[in-house]
Coordinates of N, CA, C and O in Angstrom, one line a residue:
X20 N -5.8 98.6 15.9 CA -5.5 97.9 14.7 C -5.4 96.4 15.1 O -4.6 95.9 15.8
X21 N -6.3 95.9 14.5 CA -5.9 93.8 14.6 C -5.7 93.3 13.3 O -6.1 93.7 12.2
X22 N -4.8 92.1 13.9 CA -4.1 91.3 13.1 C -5.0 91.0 12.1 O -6.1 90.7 12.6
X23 N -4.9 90.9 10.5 CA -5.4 90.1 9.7 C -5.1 89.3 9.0 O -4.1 89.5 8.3
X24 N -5.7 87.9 9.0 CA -4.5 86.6 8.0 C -5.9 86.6 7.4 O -6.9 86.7 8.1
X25 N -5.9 86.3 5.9 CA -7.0 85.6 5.6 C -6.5 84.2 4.7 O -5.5 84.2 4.0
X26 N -7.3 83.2 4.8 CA -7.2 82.1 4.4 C -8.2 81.3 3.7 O -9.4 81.3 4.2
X27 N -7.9 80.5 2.5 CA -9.5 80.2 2.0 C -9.3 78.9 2.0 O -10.4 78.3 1.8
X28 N -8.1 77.8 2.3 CA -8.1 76.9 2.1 C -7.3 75.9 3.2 O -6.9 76.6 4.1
X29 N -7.1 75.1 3.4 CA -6.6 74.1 4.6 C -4.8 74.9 4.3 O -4.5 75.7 5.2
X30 N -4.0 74.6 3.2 CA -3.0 75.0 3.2 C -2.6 76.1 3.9 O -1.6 75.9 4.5
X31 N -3.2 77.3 4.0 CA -3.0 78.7 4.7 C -3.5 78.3 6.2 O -2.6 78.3 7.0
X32 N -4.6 77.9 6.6 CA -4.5 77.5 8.0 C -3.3 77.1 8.7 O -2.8 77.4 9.8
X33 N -3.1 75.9 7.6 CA -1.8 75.3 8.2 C -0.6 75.9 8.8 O -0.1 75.8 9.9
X34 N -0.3 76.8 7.4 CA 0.9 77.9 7.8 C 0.5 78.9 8.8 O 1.2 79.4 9.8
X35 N -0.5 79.2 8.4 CA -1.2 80.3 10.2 C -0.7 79.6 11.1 O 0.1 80.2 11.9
X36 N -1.0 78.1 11.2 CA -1.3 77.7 13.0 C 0.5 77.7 13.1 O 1.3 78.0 14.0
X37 N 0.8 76.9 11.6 CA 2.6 76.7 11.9 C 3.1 78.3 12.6 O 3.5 78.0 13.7
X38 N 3.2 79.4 12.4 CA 3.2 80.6 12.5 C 2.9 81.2 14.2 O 3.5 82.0 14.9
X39 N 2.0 80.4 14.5 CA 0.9 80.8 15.3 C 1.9 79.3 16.4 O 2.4 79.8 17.4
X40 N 2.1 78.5 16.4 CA 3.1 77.5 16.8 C 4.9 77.8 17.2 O 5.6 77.1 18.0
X41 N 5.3 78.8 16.2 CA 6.5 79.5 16.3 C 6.3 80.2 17.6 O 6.7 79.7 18.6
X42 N 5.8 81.1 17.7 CA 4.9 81.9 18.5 C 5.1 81.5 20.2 O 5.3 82.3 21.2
X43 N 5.1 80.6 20.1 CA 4.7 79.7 21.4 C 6.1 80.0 22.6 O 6.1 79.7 23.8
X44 N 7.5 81.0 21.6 CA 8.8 81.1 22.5 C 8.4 82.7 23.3 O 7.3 83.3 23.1
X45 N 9.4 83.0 23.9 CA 9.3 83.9 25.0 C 9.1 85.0 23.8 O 8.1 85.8 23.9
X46 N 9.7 84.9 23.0 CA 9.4 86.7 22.0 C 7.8 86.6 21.3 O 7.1 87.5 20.8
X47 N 7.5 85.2 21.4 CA 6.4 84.9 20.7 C 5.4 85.5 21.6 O 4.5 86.1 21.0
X48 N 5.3 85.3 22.8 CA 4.7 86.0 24.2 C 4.7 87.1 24.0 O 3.7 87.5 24.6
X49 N 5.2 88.1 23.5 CA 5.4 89.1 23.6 C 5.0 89.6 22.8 O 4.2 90.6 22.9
X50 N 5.5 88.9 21.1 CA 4.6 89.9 20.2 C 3.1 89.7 20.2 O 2.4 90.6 19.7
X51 N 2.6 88.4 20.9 CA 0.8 88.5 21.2 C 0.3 89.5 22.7 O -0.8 90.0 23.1
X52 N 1.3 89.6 23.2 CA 0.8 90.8 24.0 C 0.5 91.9 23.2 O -0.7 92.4 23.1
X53 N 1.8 92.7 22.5 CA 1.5 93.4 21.3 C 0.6 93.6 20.8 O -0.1 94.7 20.8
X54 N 0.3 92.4 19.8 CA -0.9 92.4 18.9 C -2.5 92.4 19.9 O -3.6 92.8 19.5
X55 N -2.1 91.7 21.2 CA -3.4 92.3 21.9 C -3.8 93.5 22.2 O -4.9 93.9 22.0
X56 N -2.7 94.3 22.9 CA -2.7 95.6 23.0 C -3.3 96.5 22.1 O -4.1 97.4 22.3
X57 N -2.6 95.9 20.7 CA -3.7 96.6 19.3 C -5.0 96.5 19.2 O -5.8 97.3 18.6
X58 N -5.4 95.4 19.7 CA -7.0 95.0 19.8 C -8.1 96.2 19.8 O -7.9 96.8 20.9
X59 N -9.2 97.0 19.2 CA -10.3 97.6 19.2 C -10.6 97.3 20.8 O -10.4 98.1 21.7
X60 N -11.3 95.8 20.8 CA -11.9 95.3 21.8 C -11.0 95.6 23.0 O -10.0 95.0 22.8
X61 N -10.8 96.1 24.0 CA -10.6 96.5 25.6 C -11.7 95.6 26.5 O -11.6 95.8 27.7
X62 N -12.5 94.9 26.3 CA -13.4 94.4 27.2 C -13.2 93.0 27.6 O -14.2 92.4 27.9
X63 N -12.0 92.3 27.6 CA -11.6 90.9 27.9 C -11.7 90.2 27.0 O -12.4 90.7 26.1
X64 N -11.2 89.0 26.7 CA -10.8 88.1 26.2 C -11.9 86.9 25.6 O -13.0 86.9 26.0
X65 N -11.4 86.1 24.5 CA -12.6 85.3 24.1 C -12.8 84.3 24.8 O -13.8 83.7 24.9
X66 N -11.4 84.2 25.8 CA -11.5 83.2 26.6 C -12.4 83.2 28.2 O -12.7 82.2 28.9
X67 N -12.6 84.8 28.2 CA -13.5 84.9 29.0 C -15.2 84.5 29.1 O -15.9 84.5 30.1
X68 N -15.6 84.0 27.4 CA -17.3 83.3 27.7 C -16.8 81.9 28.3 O -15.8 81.3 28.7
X69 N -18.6 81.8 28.1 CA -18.6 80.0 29.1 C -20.3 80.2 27.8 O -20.9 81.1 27.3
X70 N -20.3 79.0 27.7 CA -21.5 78.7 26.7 C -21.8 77.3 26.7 O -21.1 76.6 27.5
X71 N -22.8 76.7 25.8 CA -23.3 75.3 26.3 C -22.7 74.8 24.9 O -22.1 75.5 24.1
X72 N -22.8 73.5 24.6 CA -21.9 72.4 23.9 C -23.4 72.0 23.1 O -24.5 72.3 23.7
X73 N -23.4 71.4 21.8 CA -25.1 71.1 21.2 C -25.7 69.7 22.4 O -26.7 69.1 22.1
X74 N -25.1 69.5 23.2 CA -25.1 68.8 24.1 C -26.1 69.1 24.9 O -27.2 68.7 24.9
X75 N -25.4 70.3 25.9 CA -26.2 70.7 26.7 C -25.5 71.5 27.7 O -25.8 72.5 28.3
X76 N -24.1 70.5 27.8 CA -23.2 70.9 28.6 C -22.5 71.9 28.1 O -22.5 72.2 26.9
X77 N -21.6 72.6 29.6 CA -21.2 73.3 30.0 C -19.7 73.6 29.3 O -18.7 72.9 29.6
X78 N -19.5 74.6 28.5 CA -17.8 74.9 27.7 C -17.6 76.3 28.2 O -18.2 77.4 28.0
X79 N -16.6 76.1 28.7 CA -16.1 77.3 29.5 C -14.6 78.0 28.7 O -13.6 77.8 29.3
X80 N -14.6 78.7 27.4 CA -13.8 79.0 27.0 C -12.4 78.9 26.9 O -11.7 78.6 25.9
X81 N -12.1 79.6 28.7 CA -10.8 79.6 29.6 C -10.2 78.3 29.1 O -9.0 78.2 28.8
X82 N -11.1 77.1 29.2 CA -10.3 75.5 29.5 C -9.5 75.2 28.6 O -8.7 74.3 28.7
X83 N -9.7 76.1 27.3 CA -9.1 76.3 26.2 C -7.2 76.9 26.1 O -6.3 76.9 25.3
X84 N -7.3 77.2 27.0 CA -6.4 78.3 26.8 C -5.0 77.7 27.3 O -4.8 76.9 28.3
X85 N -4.0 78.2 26.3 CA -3.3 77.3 25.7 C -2.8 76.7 24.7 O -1.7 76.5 24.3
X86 N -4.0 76.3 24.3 CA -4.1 76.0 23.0 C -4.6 77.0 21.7 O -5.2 78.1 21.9
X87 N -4.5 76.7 20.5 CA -4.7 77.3 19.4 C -5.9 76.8 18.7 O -5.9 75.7 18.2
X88 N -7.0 77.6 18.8 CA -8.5 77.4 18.6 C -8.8 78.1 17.0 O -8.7 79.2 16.6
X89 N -9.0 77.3 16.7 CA -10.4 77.5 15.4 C -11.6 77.4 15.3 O -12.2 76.3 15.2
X90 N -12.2 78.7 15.5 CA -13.5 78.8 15.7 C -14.1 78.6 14.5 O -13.4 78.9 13.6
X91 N -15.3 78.0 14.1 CA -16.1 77.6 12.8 C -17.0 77.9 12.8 O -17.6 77.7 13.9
X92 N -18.0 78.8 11.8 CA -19.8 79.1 11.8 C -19.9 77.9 10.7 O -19.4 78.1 9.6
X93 N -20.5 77.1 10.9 CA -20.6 75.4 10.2 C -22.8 75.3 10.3 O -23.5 75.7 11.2
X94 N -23.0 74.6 8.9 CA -24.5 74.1 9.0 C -24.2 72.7 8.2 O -23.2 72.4 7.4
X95 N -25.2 72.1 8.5 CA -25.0 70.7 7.8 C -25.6 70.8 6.5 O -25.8 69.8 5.9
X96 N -25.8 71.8 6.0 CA -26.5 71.8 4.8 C -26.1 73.0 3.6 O -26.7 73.5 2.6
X97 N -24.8 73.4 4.4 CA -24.1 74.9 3.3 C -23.2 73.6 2.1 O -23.1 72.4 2.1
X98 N -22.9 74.6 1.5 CA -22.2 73.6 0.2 C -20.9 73.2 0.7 O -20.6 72.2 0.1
X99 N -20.3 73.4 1.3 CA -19.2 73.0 1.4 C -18.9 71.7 2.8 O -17.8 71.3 3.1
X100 N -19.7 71.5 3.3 CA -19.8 70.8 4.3 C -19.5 69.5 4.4 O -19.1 68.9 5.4
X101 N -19.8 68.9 3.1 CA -18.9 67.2 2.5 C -17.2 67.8 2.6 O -16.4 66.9 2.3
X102 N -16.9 68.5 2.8 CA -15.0 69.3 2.7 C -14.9 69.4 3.8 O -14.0 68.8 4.3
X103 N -15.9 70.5 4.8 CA -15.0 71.4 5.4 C -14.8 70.2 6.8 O -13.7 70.0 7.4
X104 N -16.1 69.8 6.9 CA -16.2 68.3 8.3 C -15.0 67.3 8.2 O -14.7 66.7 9.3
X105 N -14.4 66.9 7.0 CA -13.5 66.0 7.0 C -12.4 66.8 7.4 O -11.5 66.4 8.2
X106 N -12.4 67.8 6.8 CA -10.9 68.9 7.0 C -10.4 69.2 8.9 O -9.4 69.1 9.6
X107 N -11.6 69.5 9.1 CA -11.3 69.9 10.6 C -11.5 68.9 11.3 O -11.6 69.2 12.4
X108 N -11.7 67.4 11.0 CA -11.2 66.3 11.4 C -9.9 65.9 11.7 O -9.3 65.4 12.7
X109 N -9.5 66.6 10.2 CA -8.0 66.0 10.1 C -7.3 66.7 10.5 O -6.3 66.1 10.8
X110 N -7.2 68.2 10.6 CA -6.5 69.1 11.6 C -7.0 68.2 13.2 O -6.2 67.7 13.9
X111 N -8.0 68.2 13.3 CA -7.8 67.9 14.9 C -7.0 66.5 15.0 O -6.2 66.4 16.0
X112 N -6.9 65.5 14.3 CA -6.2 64.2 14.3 C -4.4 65.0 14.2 O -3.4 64.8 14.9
X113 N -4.6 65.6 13.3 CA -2.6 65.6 13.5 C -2.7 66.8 14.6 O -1.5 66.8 15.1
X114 N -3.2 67.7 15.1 CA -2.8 69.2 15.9 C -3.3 68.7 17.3 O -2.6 68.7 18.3
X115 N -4.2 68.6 17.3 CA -5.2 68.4 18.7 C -4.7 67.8 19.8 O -5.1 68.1 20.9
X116 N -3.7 66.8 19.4 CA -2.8 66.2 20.6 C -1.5 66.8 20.7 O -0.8 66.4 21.7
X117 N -1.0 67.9 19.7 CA 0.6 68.2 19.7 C 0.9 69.0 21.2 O 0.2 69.8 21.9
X118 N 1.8 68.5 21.4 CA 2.1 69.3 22.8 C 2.4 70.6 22.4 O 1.9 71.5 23.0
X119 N 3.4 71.0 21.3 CA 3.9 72.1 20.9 C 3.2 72.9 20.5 O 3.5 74.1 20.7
X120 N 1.7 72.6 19.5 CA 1.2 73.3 18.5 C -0.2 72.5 18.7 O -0.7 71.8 17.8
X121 N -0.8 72.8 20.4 CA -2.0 72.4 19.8 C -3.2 72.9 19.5 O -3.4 73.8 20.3
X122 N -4.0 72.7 18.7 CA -5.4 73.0 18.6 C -6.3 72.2 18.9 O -6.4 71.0 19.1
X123 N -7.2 73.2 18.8 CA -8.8 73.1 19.4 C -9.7 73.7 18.6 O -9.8 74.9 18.8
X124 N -10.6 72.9 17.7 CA -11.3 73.2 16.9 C -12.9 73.0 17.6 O -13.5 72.0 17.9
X125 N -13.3 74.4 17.6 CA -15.0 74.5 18.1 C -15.7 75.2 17.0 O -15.4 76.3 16.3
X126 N -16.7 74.3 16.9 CA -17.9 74.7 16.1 C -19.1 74.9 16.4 O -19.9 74.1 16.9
X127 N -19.5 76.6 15.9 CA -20.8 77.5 16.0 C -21.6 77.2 15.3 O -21.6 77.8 14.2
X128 N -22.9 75.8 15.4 CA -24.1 75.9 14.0 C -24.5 76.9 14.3 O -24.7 77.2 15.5
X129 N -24.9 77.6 13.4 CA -26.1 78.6 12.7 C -27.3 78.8 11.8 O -27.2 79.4 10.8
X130 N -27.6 78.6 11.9 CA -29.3 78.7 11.0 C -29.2 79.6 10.4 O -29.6 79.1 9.3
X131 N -28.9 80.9 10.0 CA -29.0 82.6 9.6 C -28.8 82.3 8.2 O -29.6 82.8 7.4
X132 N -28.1 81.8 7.9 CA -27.5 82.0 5.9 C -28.5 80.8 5.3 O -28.3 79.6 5.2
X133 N -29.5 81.4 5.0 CA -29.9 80.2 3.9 C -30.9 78.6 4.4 O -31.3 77.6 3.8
X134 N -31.0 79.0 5.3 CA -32.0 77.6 6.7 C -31.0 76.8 6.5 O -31.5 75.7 6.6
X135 N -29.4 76.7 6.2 CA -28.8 75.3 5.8 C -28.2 74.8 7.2 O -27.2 74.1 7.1
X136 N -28.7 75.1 8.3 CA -28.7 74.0 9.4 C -30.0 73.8 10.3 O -29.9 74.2 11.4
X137 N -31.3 73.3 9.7 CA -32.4 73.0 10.1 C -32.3 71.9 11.1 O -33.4 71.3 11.0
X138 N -31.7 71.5 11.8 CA -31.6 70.8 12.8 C -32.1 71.5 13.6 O -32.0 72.7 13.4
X139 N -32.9 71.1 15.2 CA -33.2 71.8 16.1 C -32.9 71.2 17.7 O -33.6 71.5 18.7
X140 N -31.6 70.0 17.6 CA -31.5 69.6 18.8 C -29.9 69.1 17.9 O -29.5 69.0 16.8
X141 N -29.3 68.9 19.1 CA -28.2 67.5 19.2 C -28.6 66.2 18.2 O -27.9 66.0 17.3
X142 N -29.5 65.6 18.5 CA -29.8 64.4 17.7 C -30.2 65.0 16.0 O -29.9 64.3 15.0
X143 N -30.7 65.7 15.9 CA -31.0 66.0 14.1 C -29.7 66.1 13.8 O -29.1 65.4 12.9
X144 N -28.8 67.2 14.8 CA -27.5 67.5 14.0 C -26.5 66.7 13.0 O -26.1 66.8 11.8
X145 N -26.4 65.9 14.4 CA -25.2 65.1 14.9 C -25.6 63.7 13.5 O -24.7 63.2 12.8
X146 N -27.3 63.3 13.4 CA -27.2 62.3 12.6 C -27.5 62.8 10.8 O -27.2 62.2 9.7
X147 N -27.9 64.0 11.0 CA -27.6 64.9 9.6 C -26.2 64.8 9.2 O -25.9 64.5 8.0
X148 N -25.0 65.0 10.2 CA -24.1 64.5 9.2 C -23.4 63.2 9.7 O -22.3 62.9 9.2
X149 N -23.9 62.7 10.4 CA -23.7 61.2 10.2 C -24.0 60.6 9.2 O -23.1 60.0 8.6
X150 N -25.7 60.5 8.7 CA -25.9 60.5 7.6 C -25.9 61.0 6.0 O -25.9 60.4 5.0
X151 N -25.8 61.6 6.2 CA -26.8 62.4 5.2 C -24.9 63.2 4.2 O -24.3 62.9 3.2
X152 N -24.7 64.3 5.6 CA -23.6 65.5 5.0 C -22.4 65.8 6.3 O -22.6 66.4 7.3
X153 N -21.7 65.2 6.0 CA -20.9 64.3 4.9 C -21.3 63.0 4.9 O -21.2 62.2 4.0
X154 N -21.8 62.7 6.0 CA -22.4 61.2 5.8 C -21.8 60.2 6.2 O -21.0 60.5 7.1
X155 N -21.7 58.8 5.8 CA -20.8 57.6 5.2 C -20.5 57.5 7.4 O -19.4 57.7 8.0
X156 N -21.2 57.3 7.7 CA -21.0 57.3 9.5 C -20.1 58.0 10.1 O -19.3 57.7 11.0
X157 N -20.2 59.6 9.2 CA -19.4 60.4 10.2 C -19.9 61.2 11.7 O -21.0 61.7 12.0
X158 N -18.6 61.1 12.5 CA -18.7 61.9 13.9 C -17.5 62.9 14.0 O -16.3 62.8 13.8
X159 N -18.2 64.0 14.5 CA -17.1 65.1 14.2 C -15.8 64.8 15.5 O -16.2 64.4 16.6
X160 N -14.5 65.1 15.2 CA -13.6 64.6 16.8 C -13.4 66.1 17.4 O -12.4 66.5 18.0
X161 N -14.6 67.2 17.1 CA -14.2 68.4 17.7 C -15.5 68.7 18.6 O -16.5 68.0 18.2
X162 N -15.7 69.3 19.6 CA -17.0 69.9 19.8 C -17.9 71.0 19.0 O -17.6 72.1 18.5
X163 N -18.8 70.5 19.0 CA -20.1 71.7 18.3 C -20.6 71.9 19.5 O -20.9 71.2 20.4
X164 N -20.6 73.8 19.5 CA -21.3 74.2 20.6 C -22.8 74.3 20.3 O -23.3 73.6 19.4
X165 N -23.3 74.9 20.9 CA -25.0 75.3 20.9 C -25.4 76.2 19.5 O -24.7 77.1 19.2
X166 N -26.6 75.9 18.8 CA -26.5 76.9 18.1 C -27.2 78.0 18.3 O -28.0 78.1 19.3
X167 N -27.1 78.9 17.4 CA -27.2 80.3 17.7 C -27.3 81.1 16.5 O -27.2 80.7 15.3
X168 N -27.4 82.4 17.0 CA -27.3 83.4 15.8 C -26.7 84.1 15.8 O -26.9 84.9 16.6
X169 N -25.3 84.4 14.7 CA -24.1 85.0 14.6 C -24.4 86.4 14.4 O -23.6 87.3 14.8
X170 N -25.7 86.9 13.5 CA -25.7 88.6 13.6 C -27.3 89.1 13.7 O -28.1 88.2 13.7
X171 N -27.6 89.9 13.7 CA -28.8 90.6 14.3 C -29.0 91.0 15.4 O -28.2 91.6 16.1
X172 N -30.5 90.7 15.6 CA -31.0 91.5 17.0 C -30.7 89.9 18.1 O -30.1 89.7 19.2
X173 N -31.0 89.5 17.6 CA -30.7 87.9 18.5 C -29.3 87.1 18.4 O -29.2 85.9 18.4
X174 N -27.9 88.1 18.2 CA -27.0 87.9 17.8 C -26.2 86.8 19.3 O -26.7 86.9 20.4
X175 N -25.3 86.0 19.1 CA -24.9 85.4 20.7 C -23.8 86.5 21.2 O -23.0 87.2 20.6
X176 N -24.1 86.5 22.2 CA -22.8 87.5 22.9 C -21.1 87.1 22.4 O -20.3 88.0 22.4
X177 N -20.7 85.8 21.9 CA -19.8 86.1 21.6 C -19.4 86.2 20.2 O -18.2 85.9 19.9
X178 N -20.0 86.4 19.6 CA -20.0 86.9 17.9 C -20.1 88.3 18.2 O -19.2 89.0 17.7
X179 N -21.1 88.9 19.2 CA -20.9 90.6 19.4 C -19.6 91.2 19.6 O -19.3 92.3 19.1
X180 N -18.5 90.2 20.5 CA -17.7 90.6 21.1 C -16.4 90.4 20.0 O -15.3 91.0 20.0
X181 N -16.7 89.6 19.1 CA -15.7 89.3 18.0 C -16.0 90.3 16.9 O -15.0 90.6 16.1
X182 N -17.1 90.8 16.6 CA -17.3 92.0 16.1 C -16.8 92.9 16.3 O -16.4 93.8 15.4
X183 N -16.8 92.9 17.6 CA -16.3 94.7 18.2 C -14.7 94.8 18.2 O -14.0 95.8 18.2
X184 N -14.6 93.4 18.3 CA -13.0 93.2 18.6 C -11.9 93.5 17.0 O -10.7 93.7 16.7
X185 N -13.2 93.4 16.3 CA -12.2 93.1 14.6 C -13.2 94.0 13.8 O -13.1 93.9 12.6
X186 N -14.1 94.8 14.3 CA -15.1 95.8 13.3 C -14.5 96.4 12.7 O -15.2 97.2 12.0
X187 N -13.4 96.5 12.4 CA -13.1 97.4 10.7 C -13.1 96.4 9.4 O -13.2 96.7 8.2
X188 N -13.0 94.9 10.0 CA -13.0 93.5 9.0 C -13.9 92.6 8.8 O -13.9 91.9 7.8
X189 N -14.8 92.7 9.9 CA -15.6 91.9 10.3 C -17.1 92.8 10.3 O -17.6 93.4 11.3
X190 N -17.7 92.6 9.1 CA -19.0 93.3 9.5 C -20.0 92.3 9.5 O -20.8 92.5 10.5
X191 N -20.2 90.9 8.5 CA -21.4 90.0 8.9 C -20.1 88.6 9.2 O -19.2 88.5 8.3
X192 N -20.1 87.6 10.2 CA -19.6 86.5 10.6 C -20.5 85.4 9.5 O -21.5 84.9 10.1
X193 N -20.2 85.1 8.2 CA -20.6 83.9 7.8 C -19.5 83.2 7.3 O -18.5 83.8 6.9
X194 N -19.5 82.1 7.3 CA -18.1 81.1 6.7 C -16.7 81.4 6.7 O -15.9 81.0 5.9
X195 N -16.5 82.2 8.1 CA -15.5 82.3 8.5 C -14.7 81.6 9.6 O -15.2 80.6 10.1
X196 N -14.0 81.7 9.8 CA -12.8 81.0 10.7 C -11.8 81.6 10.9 O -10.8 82.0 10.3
X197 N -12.3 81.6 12.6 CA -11.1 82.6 13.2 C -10.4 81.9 13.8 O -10.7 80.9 14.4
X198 N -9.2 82.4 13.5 CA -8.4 81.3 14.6 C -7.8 82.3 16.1 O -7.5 83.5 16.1
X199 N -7.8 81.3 17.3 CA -7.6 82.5 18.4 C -6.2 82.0 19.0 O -5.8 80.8 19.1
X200 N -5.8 83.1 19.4 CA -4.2 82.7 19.9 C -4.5 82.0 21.2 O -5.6 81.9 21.6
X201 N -3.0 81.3 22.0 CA -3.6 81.2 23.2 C -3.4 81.4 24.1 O -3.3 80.6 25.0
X202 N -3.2 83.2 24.0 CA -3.9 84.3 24.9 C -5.1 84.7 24.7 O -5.6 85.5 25.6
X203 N -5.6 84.4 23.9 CA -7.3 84.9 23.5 C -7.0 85.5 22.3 O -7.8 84.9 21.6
X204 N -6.5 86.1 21.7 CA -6.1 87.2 20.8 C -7.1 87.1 19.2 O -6.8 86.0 18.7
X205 N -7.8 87.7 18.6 CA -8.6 87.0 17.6 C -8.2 87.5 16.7 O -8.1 88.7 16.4
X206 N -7.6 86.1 15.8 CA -7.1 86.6 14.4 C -8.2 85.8 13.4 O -8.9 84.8 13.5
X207 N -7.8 87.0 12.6 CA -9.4 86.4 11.5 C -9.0 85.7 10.5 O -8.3 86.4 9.7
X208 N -9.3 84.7 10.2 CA -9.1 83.3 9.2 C -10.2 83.4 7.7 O -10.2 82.5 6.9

């Protein structure tokens, strides 16, 4: 059995991570051991990948850990993307530095839904929504990892492993956001 929060809007994040921040005392340790124990998945932790950055470089999960991660499947060209880029701006501006309650927001482009991230390097990305979406000389203050493909035959290994970890909830990963404890633990957003 895994945890389910679901969230459609900045407000419930908030209270997740607030929640997910409580968390952080000795009993809070405990009930995420708990809730990992319940986990489907038995095969390690999210914090166990290492994957590349739209960069090129090297993101090794683990360096995360600690902190309270929101994972994003993001394209520069889905409708909500003038919203969702400023939003997870502004969570990383007030959370990102909290000693108490911090997060770490990483972002999965994907191509799969719709061609709405036709970019095919770092530089289309990065100036697609500098320009264009959301535009107005934006730069995201989170990392975008490499992109990839969240389901199929060419799926990335760690969308497989968040599948298997949450498969009674999780059958296609589009425009979701999970948020991950920081023990690894994957709660689905």
């Amino acid at each position: 059995m895994a945890v389910l929060l679901v969230a459609r809007d900045t407000s419930r994040i908030l209270l997740t991570l607030f929640l997910l921040c409580l968390a952080s005392s000795t009993w809070g340790t405990k009930l995420q051991k708990v809730v990992s124990d319940c986990l489907v998945n038995k095969k390690g932790s999210f914090l166990d990948f290492k994957t590349k950055t739209l960069n090129g470089e090297k993101a090794n999960m683990n360096d995360y850990k600690g902190k309270i991660i929101l994972a994003v499947n993001v394209a520069t060209w889905w409708g909500l993307t003038k919203t969702d880029y400023p939003e997870l701006n502004a969570l990383t501006r007030k959370f990102g530095g909290s000693k108490t309650c911090a997060l770490q927001v990483l972002a999965f482009p994907s191509n799969q839904f719709g061609y709405q991230e036709p970019g095919e390097n770092a530089y289309e990305i990065y100036n697609g929504l500098k320009y264009c979406r959301p535009g107005h000389d934006f730069v995201p203050l989170f990392p975008l990892l490499s992109k990839r493909d969240v389901n199929g035959a060419k799926e990335d290994s760690i969308f497989t492993f968040l599948k298997v970890g949450l498969s009674k909830y999780l059958k296609y990963f589009r425009s979701k956001r999970l948020l991950v404890s920081r023990l690894g633990v994957i709660l689905l957003v």
